[in-house]
PDB file of C-alpha atoms in Angstrom:
ATOM      1  CA  MET A   1     -82.448 -33.652 -31.230  1.00  0.00           C
ATOM      2  CA  THR A   2     -84.976 -35.868 -33.391  1.00  0.00           C
ATOM      3  CA  ALA A   3     -87.252 -38.283 -31.821  1.00  0.00           C
ATOM      4  CA  SER A   4     -85.170 -41.243 -32.939  1.00  0.00           C
ATOM      5  CA  SER A   5     -81.996 -40.059 -31.847  1.00  0.00           C
ATOM      6  CA  SER A   6     -83.700 -39.375 -28.179  1.00  0.00           C
ATOM      7  CA  PRO A   7     -83.992 -43.560 -27.140  1.00  0.00           C
ATOM      8  CA  LYS A   8     -79.770 -43.698 -27.889  1.00  0.00           C
ATOM      9  CA  SER A   9     -79.489 -41.106 -25.796  1.00  0.00           C
ATOM     10  CA  TRP A  10     -80.568 -42.506 -22.587  1.00  0.00           C
ATOM     11  CA  GLN A  11     -78.971 -45.960 -23.262  1.00  0.00           C
ATOM     12  CA  TRP A  12     -75.964 -46.812 -21.135  1.00  0.00           C
ATOM     13  CA  LYS A  13     -74.616 -50.048 -22.381  1.00  0.00           C
ATOM     14  CA  HIS A  14     -73.241 -50.035 -25.769  1.00  0.00           C
ATOM     15  CA  PRO A  15     -72.494 -52.874 -27.569  1.00  0.00           C
ATOM     16  CA  SER A  16     -68.764 -54.695 -27.827  1.00  0.00           C
ATOM     17  CA  VAL A  17     -66.292 -57.026 -29.025  1.00  0.00           C
ATOM     18  CA  ILE A  18     -65.330 -58.101 -25.498  1.00  0.00           C
ATOM     19  CA  PRO A  19     -67.427 -59.344 -23.208  1.00  0.00           C
ATOM     20  CA  GLY A  20     -70.437 -56.951 -22.078  1.00  0.00           C
ATOM     21  CA  PHE A  21     -70.872 -54.765 -18.891  1.00  0.00           C
ATOM     22  CA  GLY A  22     -72.772 -57.448 -16.704  1.00  0.00           C
ATOM     23  CA  LEU A  23     -70.171 -59.859 -17.010  1.00  0.00           C
ATOM     24  CA  THR A  24     -67.128 -57.990 -16.550  1.00  0.00           C
ATOM     25  CA  LEU A  25     -69.748 -56.058 -13.465  1.00  0.00           C
ATOM     26  CA  GLY A  26     -70.462 -59.086 -12.306  1.00  0.00           C
ATOM     27  CA  LEU A  27     -66.835 -60.717 -12.454  1.00  0.00           C
ATOM     28  CA  SER A  28     -65.513 -57.166 -10.668  1.00  0.00           C
ATOM     29  CA  LEU A  29     -67.538 -57.527  -8.121  1.00  0.00           C
ATOM     30  CA  SER A  30     -67.631 -60.754  -7.131  1.00  0.00           C
ATOM     31  CA  MET A  31     -63.817 -60.439  -6.725  1.00  0.00           C
ATOM     32  CA  LEU A  32     -63.806 -57.113  -4.865  1.00  0.00           C
ATOM     33  CA  THR A  33     -66.111 -59.198  -2.531  1.00  0.00           C
ATOM     34  CA  LEU A  34     -64.562 -62.566  -1.717  1.00  0.00           C
ATOM     35  CA  ILE A  35     -61.075 -60.427  -1.960  1.00  0.00           C
ATOM     36  CA  VAL A  36     -61.601 -57.390   0.114  1.00  0.00           C
ATOM     37  CA  LEU A  37     -65.234 -57.041   1.193  1.00  0.00           C
ATOM     38  CA  ILE A  38     -66.081 -59.928   2.870  1.00  0.00           C
ATOM     39  CA  PRO A  39     -63.047 -60.028   4.533  1.00  0.00           C
ATOM     40  CA  LEU A  40     -62.845 -56.925   5.793  1.00  0.00           C
ATOM     41  CA  ALA A  41     -66.337 -57.857   7.675  1.00  0.00           C
ATOM     42  CA  ALA A  42     -65.297 -60.778   9.149  1.00  0.00           C
ATOM     43  CA  LEU A  43     -62.265 -58.605  10.524  1.00  0.00           C
ATOM     44  CA  VAL A  44     -64.640 -55.336  11.753  1.00  0.00           C
ATOM     45  CA  ILE A  45     -67.259 -58.489  13.220  1.00  0.00           C
ATOM     46  CA  ARG A  46     -64.363 -60.004  15.194  1.00  0.00           C
ATOM     47  CA  ALA A  47     -63.114 -57.461  16.616  1.00  0.00           C
ATOM     48  CA  GLY A  48     -66.614 -56.105  17.455  1.00  0.00           C
ATOM     49  CA  SER A  49     -66.949 -59.499  19.530  1.00  0.00           C
ATOM     50  CA  LEU A  50     -65.276 -57.394  22.285  1.00  0.00           C
ATOM     51  CA  GLY A  51     -67.735 -54.726  22.934  1.00  0.00           C
ATOM     52  CA  PRO A  52     -66.916 -51.295  22.848  1.00  0.00           C
ATOM     53  CA  SER A  53     -65.303 -51.436  26.456  1.00  0.00           C
ATOM     54  CA  GLY A  54     -62.913 -53.727  25.027  1.00  0.00           C
ATOM     55  CA  ILE A  55     -61.885 -51.960  21.576  1.00  0.00           C
ATOM     56  CA  TYR A  56     -61.400 -48.982  23.941  1.00  0.00           C
ATOM     57  CA  ALA A  57     -59.545 -50.665  26.197  1.00  0.00           C
ATOM     58  CA  ILE A  58     -56.738 -52.335  23.893  1.00  0.00           C
ATOM     59  CA  ALA A  59     -56.982 -48.458  21.866  1.00  0.00           C
ATOM     60  CA  THR A  60     -55.638 -46.976  25.810  1.00  0.00           C
ATOM     61  CA  ASP A  61     -53.564 -49.605  25.888  1.00  0.00           C
ATOM     62  CA  PRO A  62     -50.318 -47.526  26.116  1.00  0.00           C
ATOM     63  CA  ARG A  63     -47.726 -50.108  24.275  1.00  0.00           C
ATOM     64  CA  ILE A  64     -50.329 -50.146  21.537  1.00  0.00           C
ATOM     65  CA  GLY A  65     -50.708 -46.578  21.319  1.00  0.00           C
ATOM     66  CA  ALA A  66     -47.024 -46.268  20.825  1.00  0.00           C
ATOM     67  CA  ALA A  67     -46.646 -49.004  18.433  1.00  0.00           C
ATOM     68  CA  LEU A  68     -49.548 -47.655  16.648  1.00  0.00           C
ATOM     69  CA  ARG A  69     -47.836 -43.975  16.544  1.00  0.00           C
ATOM     70  CA  THR A  70     -44.854 -45.560  15.252  1.00  0.00           C
ATOM     71  CA  SER A  71     -46.247 -47.266  12.578  1.00  0.00           C
ATOM     72  CA  PHE A  72     -48.121 -44.090  11.375  1.00  0.00           C
ATOM     73  CA  THR A  73     -45.699 -41.506  12.239  1.00  0.00           C
ATOM     74  CA  THR A  74     -42.797 -42.940  10.412  1.00  0.00           C
ATOM     75  CA  ALA A  75     -45.088 -44.231   7.083  1.00  0.00           C
ATOM     76  CA  LEU A  76     -45.404 -40.383   7.134  1.00  0.00           C
ATOM     77  CA  ILE A  77     -42.226 -39.795   6.693  1.00  0.00           C
ATOM     78  CA  ALA A  78     -41.114 -42.251   4.627  1.00  0.00           C
ATOM     79  CA  ALA A  79     -44.517 -41.373   2.101  1.00  0.00           C
ATOM     80  CA  ALA A  80     -43.146 -37.541   2.429  1.00  0.00           C
ATOM     81  CA  ALA A  81     -39.121 -38.266   1.546  1.00  0.00           C
ATOM     82  CA  ASN A  82     -40.395 -40.511  -1.140  1.00  0.00           C
ATOM     83  CA  ALA A  83     -42.749 -37.865  -2.899  1.00  0.00           C
ATOM     84  CA  VAL A  84     -40.057 -35.286  -2.806  1.00  0.00           C
ATOM     85  CA  PHE A  85     -37.181 -37.779  -4.158  1.00  0.00           C
ATOM     86  CA  GLY A  86     -39.405 -39.790  -6.003  1.00  0.00           C
ATOM     87  CA  THR A  87     -40.849 -37.035  -8.060  1.00  0.00           C
ATOM     88  CA  LEU A  88     -37.109 -35.654  -8.582  1.00  0.00           C
ATOM     89  CA  THR A  89     -36.104 -39.132  -9.832  1.00  0.00           C
ATOM     90  CA  ALA A  90     -38.473 -39.391 -12.463  1.00  0.00           C
ATOM     91  CA  TRP A  91     -37.880 -36.053 -13.334  1.00  0.00           C
ATOM     92  CA  VAL A  92     -34.536 -37.195 -14.467  1.00  0.00           C
ATOM     93  CA  LEU A  93     -35.531 -40.249 -15.353  1.00  0.00           C
ATOM     94  CA  VAL A  94     -38.561 -38.305 -18.282  1.00  0.00           C
ATOM     95  CA  ARG A  95     -35.691 -35.344 -19.064  1.00  0.00           C
ATOM     96  CA  TYR A  96     -32.218 -36.413 -19.687  1.00  0.00           C
ATOM     97  CA  THR A  97     -30.595 -39.587 -21.273  1.00  0.00           C
ATOM     98  CA  PHE A  98     -27.031 -40.134 -19.209  1.00  0.00           C
ATOM     99  CA  PRO A  99     -25.276 -43.140 -19.881  1.00  0.00           C
ATOM    100  CA  GLY A 100     -26.600 -46.323 -17.449  1.00  0.00           C
ATOM    101  CA  ARG A 101     -30.413 -44.592 -18.039  1.00  0.00           C
ATOM    102  CA  ARG A 102     -32.153 -47.516 -18.361  1.00  0.00           C
ATOM    103  CA  LEU A 103     -30.256 -49.968 -15.936  1.00  0.00           C
ATOM    104  CA  LEU A 104     -31.629 -47.018 -13.623  1.00  0.00           C
ATOM    105  CA  ASP A 105     -35.828 -47.143 -14.990  1.00  0.00           C
ATOM    106  CA  ALA A 106     -34.989 -51.187 -14.347  1.00  0.00           C
ATOM    107  CA  LEU A 107     -33.677 -50.526 -10.867  1.00  0.00           C
ATOM    108  CA  ILE A 108     -36.518 -48.409  -9.364  1.00  0.00           C
ATOM    109  CA  ASP A 109     -38.433 -51.746 -10.322  1.00  0.00           C
ATOM    110  CA  LEU A 110     -36.360 -53.616  -7.434  1.00  0.00           C
ATOM    111  CA  PRO A 111     -38.042 -54.001  -4.632  1.00  0.00           C
ATOM    112  CA  PHE A 112     -41.794 -55.052  -6.182  1.00  0.00           C
ATOM    113  CA  ALA A 113     -40.143 -58.198  -6.931  1.00  0.00           C
ATOM    114  CA  LEU A 114     -37.488 -59.008  -4.152  1.00  0.00           C
ATOM    115  CA  PRO A 115     -38.884 -60.434  -0.581  1.00  0.00           C
ATOM    116  CA  THR A 116     -39.163 -57.673   2.120  1.00  0.00           C
ATOM    117  CA  ALA A 117     -37.594 -60.218   4.421  1.00  0.00           C
ATOM    118  CA  VAL A 118     -34.339 -60.332   2.327  1.00  0.00           C
ATOM    119  CA  ALA A 119     -34.548 -55.971   2.311  1.00  0.00           C
ATOM    120  CA  GLY A 120     -35.130 -56.131   5.905  1.00  0.00           C
ATOM    121  CA  ILE A 121     -31.487 -58.325   6.751  1.00  0.00           C
ATOM    122  CA  ALA A 122     -29.915 -56.288   3.944  1.00  0.00           C
ATOM    123  CA  LEU A 123     -30.579 -53.057   5.029  1.00  0.00           C
ATOM    124  CA  THR A 124     -29.927 -53.991   8.641  1.00  0.00           C
ATOM    125  CA  THR A 125     -26.189 -55.516   7.508  1.00  0.00           C
ATOM    126  CA  ILE A 126     -25.643 -51.899   6.495  1.00  0.00           C
ATOM    127  CA  TYR A 127     -26.611 -49.665   8.828  1.00  0.00           C
ATOM    128  CA  ALA A 128     -25.583 -51.838  12.263  1.00  0.00           C
ATOM    129  CA  PRO A 129     -23.512 -49.953  13.867  1.00  0.00           C
ATOM    130  CA  ASN A 130     -20.535 -52.208  12.641  1.00  0.00           C
ATOM    131  CA  GLY A 131     -22.075 -52.470   8.857  1.00  0.00           C
ATOM    132  CA  LEU A 132     -20.908 -50.688   6.062  1.00  0.00           C
ATOM    133  CA  ILE A 133     -22.956 -47.650   6.325  1.00  0.00           C
ATOM    134  CA  GLY A 134     -23.445 -47.265  10.033  1.00  0.00           C
ATOM    135  CA  GLN A 135     -19.840 -47.717  10.989  1.00  0.00           C
ATOM    136  CA  TRP A 136     -19.872 -44.183   9.323  1.00  0.00           C
ATOM    137  CA  LEU A 137     -22.456 -43.488  10.943  1.00  0.00           C
ATOM    138  CA  THR A 138     -21.969 -44.295  14.228  1.00  0.00           C
ATOM    139  CA  PRO A 139     -19.013 -42.354  15.177  1.00  0.00           C
ATOM    140  CA  LEU A 140     -21.517 -38.611  15.059  1.00  0.00           C
ATOM    141  CA  GLY A 141     -23.887 -40.016  17.040  1.00  0.00           C
ATOM    142  CA  ILE A 142     -26.612 -41.265  14.035  1.00  0.00           C
ATOM    143  CA  LYS A 143     -27.648 -44.744  14.864  1.00  0.00           C
ATOM    144  CA  VAL A 144     -29.994 -46.112  12.292  1.00  0.00           C
ATOM    145  CA  ALA A 145     -29.960 -50.204  13.208  1.00  0.00           C
ATOM    146  CA  TYR A 146     -32.687 -50.949  16.187  1.00  0.00           C
ATOM    147  CA  THR A 147     -34.006 -47.043  15.962  1.00  0.00           C
ATOM    148  CA  PRO A 148     -37.515 -45.696  14.371  1.00  0.00           C
ATOM    149  CA  LEU A 149     -34.612 -43.695  11.664  1.00  0.00           C
ATOM    150  CA  GLY A 150     -34.567 -47.826  10.691  1.00  0.00           C
ATOM    151  CA  ILE A 151     -37.820 -47.554  10.260  1.00  0.00           C
ATOM    152  CA  VAL A 152     -37.919 -44.958   7.809  1.00  0.00           C
ATOM    153  CA  VAL A 153     -35.456 -46.282   5.563  1.00  0.00           C
ATOM    154  CA  ALA A 154     -36.753 -49.300   5.547  1.00  0.00           C
ATOM    155  CA  LEU A 155     -40.055 -47.983   4.622  1.00  0.00           C
ATOM    156  CA  ILE A 156     -38.487 -45.689   1.842  1.00  0.00           C
ATOM    157  CA  ALA A 157     -36.809 -48.437   0.267  1.00  0.00           C
ATOM    158  CA  VAL A 158     -39.925 -50.403  -0.053  1.00  0.00           C
ATOM    159  CA  GLY A 159     -42.041 -47.515  -1.154  1.00  0.00           C
ATOM    160  CA  PHE A 160     -39.459 -45.397  -3.518  1.00  0.00           C
ATOM    161  CA  PRO A 161     -40.690 -47.710  -6.772  1.00  0.00           C
ATOM    162  CA  PHE A 162     -44.744 -46.199  -6.028  1.00  0.00           C
ATOM    163  CA  VAL A 163     -44.052 -43.144  -6.256  1.00  0.00           C
ATOM    164  CA  VAL A 164     -41.599 -42.972  -9.150  1.00  0.00           C
ATOM    165  CA  ARG A 165     -43.817 -45.311 -11.615  1.00  0.00           C
ATOM    166  CA  THR A 166     -46.913 -43.173 -10.741  1.00  0.00           C
ATOM    167  CA  VAL A 167     -45.364 -39.799 -11.685  1.00  0.00           C
ATOM    168  CA  GLN A 168     -42.785 -40.566 -14.130  1.00  0.00           C
ATOM    169  CA  PRO A 169     -46.590 -41.251 -16.600  1.00  0.00           C
ATOM    170  CA  VAL A 170     -47.706 -38.068 -16.320  1.00  0.00           C
ATOM    171  CA  MET A 171     -44.293 -36.255 -16.646  1.00  0.00           C
ATOM    172  CA  GLU A 172     -44.163 -37.910 -20.069  1.00  0.00           C
ATOM    173  CA  GLU A 173     -47.020 -36.603 -20.727  1.00  0.00           C
ATOM    174  CA  LEU A 174     -46.522 -32.920 -20.036  1.00  0.00           C
ATOM    175  CA  ALA A 175     -45.895 -30.810 -22.887  1.00  0.00           C
ATOM    176  CA  ARG A 176     -42.460 -29.296 -23.086  1.00  0.00           C
ATOM    177  CA  GLU A 177     -44.126 -26.057 -25.258  1.00  0.00           C
ATOM    178  CA  THR A 178     -45.875 -25.029 -22.046  1.00  0.00           C
ATOM    179  CA  GLU A 179     -42.336 -24.409 -19.754  1.00  0.00           C
ATOM    180  CA  GLU A 180     -41.008 -22.611 -23.145  1.00  0.00           C
ATOM    181  CA  VAL A 181     -44.376 -20.394 -23.754  1.00  0.00           C
ATOM    182  CA  SER A 182     -43.821 -19.297 -19.468  1.00  0.00           C
ATOM    183  CA  ALA A 183     -40.277 -18.721 -20.465  1.00  0.00           C
ATOM    184  CA  THR A 184     -40.701 -16.073 -23.112  1.00  0.00           C
ATOM    185  CA  LEU A 185     -43.636 -14.347 -20.644  1.00  0.00           C
ATOM    186  CA  GLY A 186     -40.888 -13.185 -18.632  1.00  0.00           C
ATOM    187  CA  ALA A 187     -41.293 -15.901 -16.070  1.00  0.00           C
ATOM    188  CA  ASN A 188     -37.988 -17.063 -14.699  1.00  0.00           C
ATOM    189  CA  ARG A 189     -36.770 -20.716 -13.819  1.00  0.00           C
ATOM    190  CA  PHE A 190     -38.571 -21.166 -10.392  1.00  0.00           C
ATOM    191  CA  GLN A 191     -42.398 -19.151 -11.195  1.00  0.00           C
ATOM    192  CA  THR A 192     -42.297 -22.045 -14.417  1.00  0.00           C
ATOM    193  CA  LEU A 193     -42.106 -24.925 -11.694  1.00  0.00           C
ATOM    194  CA  VAL A 194     -44.046 -23.839  -9.498  1.00  0.00           C
ATOM    195  CA  PHE A 195     -47.051 -22.569 -11.651  1.00  0.00           C
ATOM    196  CA  VAL A 196     -46.671 -24.677 -14.812  1.00  0.00           C
ATOM    197  CA  VAL A 197     -45.045 -28.153 -13.954  1.00  0.00           C
ATOM    198  CA  LEU A 198     -46.234 -28.655 -10.735  1.00  0.00           C
ATOM    199  CA  PRO A 199     -49.809 -28.213 -10.678  1.00  0.00           C
ATOM    200  CA  PRO A 200     -50.455 -31.405 -13.406  1.00  0.00           C
ATOM    201  CA  LEU A 201     -48.387 -33.561 -11.306  1.00  0.00           C
ATOM    202  CA  VAL A 202     -49.784 -32.809  -8.010  1.00  0.00           C
ATOM    203  CA  PRO A 203     -52.568 -35.393  -8.628  1.00  0.00           C
ATOM    204  CA  ALA A 204     -50.389 -37.379  -9.432  1.00  0.00           C
ATOM    205  CA  ILE A 205     -47.368 -36.979  -6.114  1.00  0.00           C
ATOM    206  CA  LEU A 206     -50.175 -37.625  -3.701  1.00  0.00           C
ATOM    207  CA  THR A 207     -51.548 -41.036  -5.678  1.00  0.00           C
ATOM    208  CA  GLY A 208     -48.193 -41.960  -5.149  1.00  0.00           C
ATOM    209  CA  PHE A 209     -47.906 -40.929  -1.699  1.00  0.00           C
ATOM    210  CA  ALA A 210     -50.967 -42.469  -1.002  1.00  0.00           C
ATOM    211  CA  LEU A 211     -49.441 -45.981  -1.987  1.00  0.00           C
ATOM    212  CA  ALA A 212     -46.684 -45.577  -0.170  1.00  0.00           C
ATOM    213  CA  LEU A 213     -48.251 -44.468   2.747  1.00  0.00           C
ATOM    214  CA  ALA A 214     -50.412 -47.219   2.430  1.00  0.00           C
ATOM    215  CA  ARG A 215     -47.653 -49.963   2.527  1.00  0.00           C
ATOM    216  CA  GLY A 216     -45.803 -48.627   4.572  1.00  0.00           C
ATOM    217  CA  VAL A 217     -48.158 -48.611   7.424  1.00  0.00           C
ATOM    218  CA  GLY A 218     -48.588 -51.876   7.155  1.00  0.00           C
ATOM    219  CA  GLU A 219     -44.759 -52.936   6.059  1.00  0.00           C
ATOM    220  CA  TYR A 220     -44.099 -56.439   8.373  1.00  0.00           C
ATOM    221  CA  GLY A 221     -40.851 -58.178   6.888  1.00  0.00           C
ATOM    222  CA  SER A 222     -38.650 -55.738   5.591  1.00  0.00           C
ATOM    223  CA  VAL A 223     -38.914 -53.294   8.770  1.00  0.00           C
ATOM    224  CA  ILE A 224     -38.840 -55.728  11.394  1.00  0.00           C
ATOM    225  CA  PHE A 225     -35.348 -57.036  11.236  1.00  0.00           C
ATOM    226  CA  ILE A 226     -33.535 -53.458  11.378  1.00  0.00           C
ATOM    227  CA  ALA A 227     -36.094 -52.092  13.901  1.00  0.00           C
ATOM    228  CA  GLY A 228     -35.496 -53.191  17.110  1.00  0.00           C
ATOM    229  CA  ASN A 229     -38.827 -54.358  18.505  1.00  0.00           C
ATOM    230  CA  LEU A 230     -38.547 -52.293  21.724  1.00  0.00           C
ATOM    231  CA  PRO A 231     -41.516 -51.835  22.924  1.00  0.00           C
ATOM    232  CA  PHE A 232     -42.564 -47.719  23.585  1.00  0.00           C
ATOM    233  CA  LYS A 233     -40.006 -47.473  21.186  1.00  0.00           C
ATOM    234  CA  SER A 234     -39.520 -49.178  17.533  1.00  0.00           C
ATOM    235  CA  GLU A 235     -41.774 -51.137  17.778  1.00  0.00           C
ATOM    236  CA  ILE A 236     -44.733 -51.514  14.982  1.00  0.00           C
ATOM    237  CA  ALA A 237     -48.369 -52.484  15.057  1.00  0.00           C
ATOM    238  CA  PRO A 238     -48.036 -55.091  12.637  1.00  0.00           C
ATOM    239  CA  LEU A 239     -45.497 -56.991  15.500  1.00  0.00           C
ATOM    240  CA  LEU A 240     -48.497 -56.780  18.206  1.00  0.00           C
ATOM    241  CA  ILE A 241     -51.114 -58.028  16.070  1.00  0.00           C
ATOM    242  CA  VAL A 242     -48.395 -61.524  15.051  1.00  0.00           C
ATOM    243  CA  ILE A 243     -48.035 -61.377  18.843  1.00  0.00           C
ATOM    244  CA  LYS A 244     -51.611 -61.530  19.903  1.00  0.00           C
ATOM    245  CA  LEU A 245     -52.242 -63.927  16.783  1.00  0.00           C
ATOM    246  CA  GLU A 246     -49.639 -66.337  18.671  1.00  0.00           C
ATOM    247  CA  GLU A 247     -50.851 -65.711  21.747  1.00  0.00           C
ATOM    248  CA  PHE A 248     -54.284 -67.332  19.888  1.00  0.00           C
ATOM    249  CA  ASN A 249     -55.666 -63.947  21.042  1.00  0.00           C
ATOM    250  CA  TYR A 250     -57.688 -63.532  18.093  1.00  0.00           C
ATOM    251  CA  PRO A 251     -60.051 -60.455  19.268  1.00  0.00           C
ATOM    252  CA  ALA A 252     -57.135 -58.010  20.406  1.00  0.00           C
ATOM    253  CA  ALA A 253     -55.087 -59.212  17.022  1.00  0.00           C
ATOM    254  CA  THR A 254     -58.708 -57.762  14.921  1.00  0.00           C
ATOM    255  CA  ALA A 255     -59.165 -55.286  17.221  1.00  0.00           C
ATOM    256  CA  ILE A 256     -56.175 -53.796  16.463  1.00  0.00           C
ATOM    257  CA  ALA A 257     -55.999 -54.124  12.956  1.00  0.00           C
ATOM    258  CA  ALA A 258     -59.479 -52.836  12.940  1.00  0.00           C
ATOM    259  CA  ILE A 259     -58.401 -49.829  14.477  1.00  0.00           C
ATOM    260  CA  MET A 260     -55.463 -49.557  11.912  1.00  0.00           C
ATOM    261  CA  LEU A 261     -57.997 -49.854   9.127  1.00  0.00           C
ATOM    262  CA  ALA A 262     -60.345 -47.188  10.693  1.00  0.00           C
ATOM    263  CA  ILE A 263     -56.946 -44.119  10.965  1.00  0.00           C
ATOM    264  CA  SER A 264     -55.923 -45.679   7.646  1.00  0.00           C
ATOM    265  CA  PHE A 265     -59.333 -44.896   6.089  1.00  0.00           C
ATOM    266  CA  VAL A 266     -59.615 -41.459   7.220  1.00  0.00           C
ATOM    267  CA  MET A 267     -55.797 -40.913   6.151  1.00  0.00           C
ATOM    268  CA  LEU A 268     -56.533 -41.889   2.833  1.00  0.00           C
ATOM    269  CA  PHE A 269     -59.663 -40.532   2.390  1.00  0.00           C
ATOM    270  CA  ILE A 270     -58.083 -36.909   3.801  1.00  0.00           C
ATOM    271  CA  ILE A 271     -55.286 -37.581   0.830  1.00  0.00           C
ATOM    272  CA  ASN A 272     -58.491 -38.115  -1.982  1.00  0.00           C
ATOM    273  CA  GLY A 273     -60.134 -35.669  -0.913  1.00  0.00           C
ATOM    274  CA  ILE A 274     -57.444 -33.470  -1.154  1.00  0.00           C
ATOM    275  CA  GLN A 275     -56.487 -34.755  -4.896  1.00  0.00           C
ATOM    276  CA  ASN A 276     -59.747 -34.277  -5.699  1.00  0.00           C
ATOM    277  CA  TRP A 277     -60.059 -30.952  -5.235  1.00  0.00           C
ATOM    278  CA  ASN A 278     -56.630 -30.165  -6.342  1.00  0.00           C
ATOM    279  CA  GLN A 279     -58.245 -31.433  -9.673  1.00  0.00           C
ATOM    280  CA  ARG A 280     -61.388 -28.994 -10.068  1.00  0.00           C
ATOM    281  CA  ARG A 281     -58.835 -26.299  -8.845  1.00  0.00           C
ATOM    282  CA  TYR A 282     -56.630 -27.266 -11.592  1.00  0.00           C
ATOM    283  CA  SER A 283     -59.419 -27.878 -14.630  1.00  0.00           C
ATOM    284  CA  ASP A 284     -61.103 -24.560 -13.606  1.00  0.00           C
ATOM    285  CA  GLY A 285     -58.045 -22.959 -13.429  1.00  0.00           C
TER     286      GLY A 285
END
């Protein structure tokens, strides 16, 4: 390396025709601070006004504990289901051409545009005991509406596009030649799927899973109608936050929100760690 090129190697800002590093970084940090950091800090500070004993009392309240278990358990189940069926749907959209493919591809984004309350009312109407689908499930002893199963169905509906739209672009970039090479080397279809196709897709699947999980944990509009809102059975934590706000018990509402925030952060941190570990393992391999 020459002396003239040495100083350039230490430069970390390069000229650009678009606004430079300082301006874009400043705008990004300003938006992040105003939209995310300040509200979260205010949430933690307001919840902290209860003191450790007050937060502990709320965290150990049986009704709040049951609502938190319902919210996170149903969100995990729905996100896992979306990870499986969303990946399969992305595979079909990418690898096959069939009549109505464009229409199906467009319908995937419908939950993004559909108001959540409309989705909740529609699902309740369909899965109620006298609904279009519920009337056939009730004689079989399967009750969807007004049960935790209904919450899972609603969360699957609103979280499904996150997995499909996260996995689909990655799947489109996969080279089919690697699958053909795997087949010529003697691998069967299952081995090709597990050892050739899935490894590069795992980070995208985990990202879609995390997005669907995050959406499901905080979902309110599409769940409130189909859940039934029975304490200790189908009551969700966001509903308890709304109840506390209507009672003007703002510290308790922020404490419940802070507990949900802490649990969500830990779960997403674990998922991100698994994703990073898989990426390093795949790149090293």
